[in-house]
Amino acid sequence: MVKLSLDNAVGHFRQLSGCDADEVNANLGIIKNSVRNISVKLDDKKISERGVQSAEFAAAACAFYDYICAEHAKSRIFCTLTGSASQDTNYKSRIESAKCLRDSALEAIKPLTLGCDFVFSTMGG
C-alpha cells in the first residue's frame, strides 16, 4: 500500500471546499476514508513522487464529492424575514462539478493503480 499524506489531502480538500478549520475537522472522516481507499488501489511499482501528489489530489477530490453529497443530503431549511421557511435544494450543479472533478482526478491516476477499475466507473455514477 502506498503511503499518502493526509495533511496534503486535507490541504487540497480545504482549497476545493472552501471549508474553514472547524468544517475540515468535522469532515476529517470523509477525507481519511478517501485517502485510505486511494492508497490501497495504487501500485507500489508504478508510483513516483509526482504520482503520489496526483493521488493525494484525487483523494481530496473524492472527499470533496462525498462532502458535497453529504451537504446536499442534510436538511437545508432557512427562515426568511417574513417568517416563512424555505429549503435550498439547488445542489445539482455543485454535485455535477464535484463528480467531474473526481472522475478526472481518478482518470489521471488510473495508470498508477493495480489494474482494478474504480467501482463507480462501472456503475455509471
C-alpha positions as YAML, in Angstrom:
chain: A
units: angstrom
residues:
- id: 1
  name: MET
  ca: [0.00, 0.00, 0.00]
- id: 2
  name: VAL
  ca: [1.33, 3.42, -0.96]
- id: 3
  name: LYS
  ca: [1.55, 5.94, 1.88]
- id: 4
  name: LEU
  ca: [-0.28, 9.18, 1.06]
- id: 5
  name: SER
  ca: [-0.06, 12.32, 3.17]
- id: 6
  name: LEU
  ca: [-3.30, 13.04, 4.97]
- id: 7
  name: ASP
  ca: [-2.11, 16.61, 5.53]
- id: 8
  name: ASN
  ca: [-1.66, 17.16, 1.79]
- id: 9
  name: ALA
  ca: [-5.08, 15.67, 1.05]
- id: 10
  name: VAL
  ca: [-6.63, 17.88, 3.74]
- id: 11
  name: GLY
  ca: [-4.96, 20.93, 2.18]
- id: 12
  name: HIS
  ca: [-6.35, 20.08, -1.25]
- id: 13
  name: PHE
  ca: [-9.79, 19.40, 0.26]
- id: 14
  name: ARG
  ca: [-9.72, 22.74, 2.02]
- id: 15
  name: GLN
  ca: [-8.94, 24.55, -1.24]
- id: 16
  name: LEU
  ca: [-11.66, 22.69, -3.13]
- id: 17
  name: SER
  ca: [-14.35, 23.07, -0.49]
- id: 18
  name: GLY
  ca: [-13.57, 26.47, 0.98]
- id: 19
  name: CYS
  ca: [-14.15, 24.96, 4.43]
- id: 20
  name: ASP
  ca: [-12.64, 26.56, 7.49]
- id: 21
  name: ALA
  ca: [-10.61, 24.53, 10.01]
- id: 22
  name: ASP
  ca: [-13.67, 23.53, 12.06]
- id: 23
  name: GLU
  ca: [-15.56, 22.30, 8.99]
- id: 24
  name: VAL
  ca: [-12.49, 20.38, 7.81]
- id: 25
  name: ASN
  ca: [-12.20, 18.73, 11.24]
- id: 26
  name: ALA
  ca: [-15.90, 17.83, 11.11]
- id: 27
  name: ASN
  ca: [-15.33, 16.13, 7.75]
- id: 28
  name: LEU
  ca: [-11.99, 14.51, 8.58]
- id: 29
  name: GLY
  ca: [-13.54, 11.04, 8.47]
- id: 30
  name: ILE
  ca: [-14.58, 11.54, 4.85]
- id: 31
  name: ILE
  ca: [-11.06, 12.69, 3.93]
- id: 32
  name: LYS
  ca: [-9.36, 9.82, 5.79]
- id: 33
  name: ASN
  ca: [-11.64, 7.32, 4.09]
- id: 34
  name: SER
  ca: [-10.80, 8.72, 0.65]
- id: 35
  name: VAL
  ca: [-7.06, 8.68, 1.37]
- id: 36
  name: ARG
  ca: [-7.30, 5.06, 2.53]
- id: 37
  name: ASN
  ca: [-9.36, 4.00, -0.50]
- id: 38
  name: ILE
  ca: [-6.94, 5.58, -2.96]
- id: 39
  name: SER
  ca: [-3.87, 4.26, -1.11]
- id: 40
  name: VAL
  ca: [-4.90, 0.63, -1.41]
- id: 41
  name: LYS
  ca: [-5.57, 0.95, -5.14]
- id: 42
  name: LEU
  ca: [-2.10, 2.28, -6.01]
- id: 43
  name: ASP
  ca: [0.67, 0.06, -7.35]
- id: 44
  name: ASP
  ca: [3.95, 0.44, -5.38]
- id: 45
  name: LYS
  ca: [5.93, -0.43, -8.50]
- id: 46
  name: LYS
  ca: [4.35, 2.23, -10.73]
- id: 47
  name: ILE
  ca: [4.16, 5.16, -8.32]
- id: 48
  name: SER
  ca: [6.52, 8.16, -8.34]
- id: 49
  name: GLU
  ca: [6.67, 11.27, -6.18]
- id: 50
  name: ARG
  ca: [4.58, 13.12, -8.75]
- id: 51
  name: GLY
  ca: [2.17, 10.20, -8.80]
- id: 52
  name: VAL
  ca: [1.80, 10.40, -5.03]
- id: 53
  name: GLN
  ca: [0.92, 14.09, -5.35]
- id: 54
  name: SER
  ca: [-1.69, 13.28, -8.01]
- id: 55
  name: ALA
  ca: [-3.11, 10.53, -5.81]
- id: 56
  name: GLU
  ca: [-3.36, 12.90, -2.84]
- id: 57
  name: PHE
  ca: [-5.29, 15.35, -5.01]
- id: 58
  name: ALA
  ca: [-7.50, 12.50, -6.27]
- id: 59
  name: ALA
  ca: [-8.24, 11.52, -2.66]
- id: 60
  name: ALA
  ca: [-9.18, 15.13, -1.89]
- id: 61
  name: ALA
  ca: [-11.41, 15.26, -5.00]
- id: 62
  name: CYS
  ca: [-13.17, 12.07, -3.88]
- id: 63
  name: ALA
  ca: [-13.62, 13.50, -0.39]
- id: 64
  name: PHE
  ca: [-14.94, 16.75, -1.87]
- id: 65
  name: TYR
  ca: [-17.53, 14.84, -3.90]
- id: 66
  name: ASP
  ca: [-18.60, 12.89, -0.80]
- id: 67
  name: TYR
  ca: [-18.74, 16.14, 1.17]
- id: 68
  name: ILE
  ca: [-20.96, 17.84, -1.44]
- id: 69
  name: CYS
  ca: [-23.29, 14.84, -1.49]
- id: 70
  name: ALA
  ca: [-23.45, 14.81, 2.32]
- id: 71
  name: GLU
  ca: [-24.19, 18.54, 2.40]
- id: 72
  name: HIS
  ca: [-26.97, 18.01, -0.13]
- id: 73
  name: ALA
  ca: [-28.45, 15.24, 1.99]
- id: 74
  name: LYS
  ca: [-28.68, 17.49, 5.05]
- id: 75
  name: SER
  ca: [-31.89, 19.39, 5.65]
- id: 76
  name: ARG
  ca: [-31.33, 22.91, 4.38]
- id: 77
  name: ILE
  ca: [-34.18, 24.94, 5.80]
- id: 78
  name: PHE
  ca: [-33.88, 28.72, 6.08]
- id: 79
  name: CYS
  ca: [-36.26, 31.23, 7.57]
- id: 80
  name: THR
  ca: [-36.91, 34.41, 5.63]
- id: 81
  name: LEU
  ca: [-37.51, 37.87, 7.06]
- id: 82
  name: THR
  ca: [-41.27, 37.34, 6.69]
- id: 83
  name: GLY
  ca: [-41.06, 34.19, 8.83]
- id: 84
  name: SER
  ca: [-41.67, 31.68, 6.08]
- id: 85
  name: ALA
  ca: [-39.39, 28.66, 5.74]
- id: 86
  name: SER
  ca: [-37.55, 27.86, 2.56]
- id: 87
  name: GLN
  ca: [-35.46, 24.85, 1.63]
- id: 88
  name: ASP
  ca: [-32.37, 25.25, -0.55]
- id: 89
  name: THR
  ca: [-32.20, 22.27, -2.91]
- id: 90
  name: ASN
  ca: [-30.04, 23.72, -5.67]
- id: 91
  name: TYR
  ca: [-27.07, 21.36, -5.33]
- id: 92
  name: LYS
  ca: [-27.36, 19.75, -8.76]
- id: 93
  name: SER
  ca: [-24.66, 21.86, -10.41]
- id: 94
  name: ARG
  ca: [-22.32, 21.52, -7.42]
- id: 95
  name: ILE
  ca: [-22.73, 17.75, -7.43]
- id: 96
  name: GLU
  ca: [-22.14, 17.58, -11.19]
- id: 97
  name: SER
  ca: [-19.00, 19.73, -10.91]
- id: 98
  name: ALA
  ca: [-17.65, 17.71, -7.98]
- id: 99
  name: LYS
  ca: [-18.36, 14.46, -9.86]
- id: 100
  name: CYS
  ca: [-16.49, 15.70, -12.96]
- id: 101
  name: LEU
  ca: [-13.54, 16.77, -10.82]
- id: 102
  name: ARG
  ca: [-13.48, 13.42, -9.02]
- id: 103
  name: ASP
  ca: [-13.72, 11.45, -12.25]
- id: 104
  name: SER
  ca: [-10.94, 13.39, -13.98]
- id: 105
  name: ALA
  ca: [-8.64, 13.12, -10.92]
- id: 106
  name: LEU
  ca: [-9.21, 9.36, -10.77]
- id: 107
  name: GLU
  ca: [-8.67, 9.02, -14.51]
- id: 108
  name: ALA
  ca: [-5.31, 10.81, -14.13]
- id: 109
  name: ILE
  ca: [-4.06, 8.24, -11.61]
- id: 110
  name: LYS
  ca: [-5.53, 5.21, -13.37]
- id: 111
  name: PRO
  ca: [-2.14, 4.19, -14.88]
- id: 112
  name: LEU
  ca: [-0.74, 4.09, -11.32]
- id: 113
  name: THR
  ca: [-3.31, 1.66, -9.97]
- id: 114
  name: LEU
  ca: [-3.18, -2.08, -9.54]
- id: 115
  name: GLY
  ca: [-5.34, -2.58, -12.62]
- id: 116
  name: CYS
  ca: [-8.60, -2.59, -10.72]
- id: 117
  name: ASP
  ca: [-11.24, -0.28, -12.11]
- id: 118
  name: PHE
  ca: [-12.94, 2.06, -9.70]
- id: 119
  name: VAL
  ca: [-16.40, 0.79, -8.82]
- id: 120
  name: PHE
  ca: [-18.20, 4.00, -9.75]
- id: 121
  name: SER
  ca: [-16.85, 3.78, -13.32]
- id: 122
  name: THR
  ca: [-18.62, 0.50, -13.91]
- id: 123
  name: MET
  ca: [-21.73, 1.65, -12.09]
- id: 124
  name: GLY
  ca: [-22.04, 4.83, -14.14]
- id: 125
  name: GLY
  ca: [-22.29, 7.13, -11.16]
...
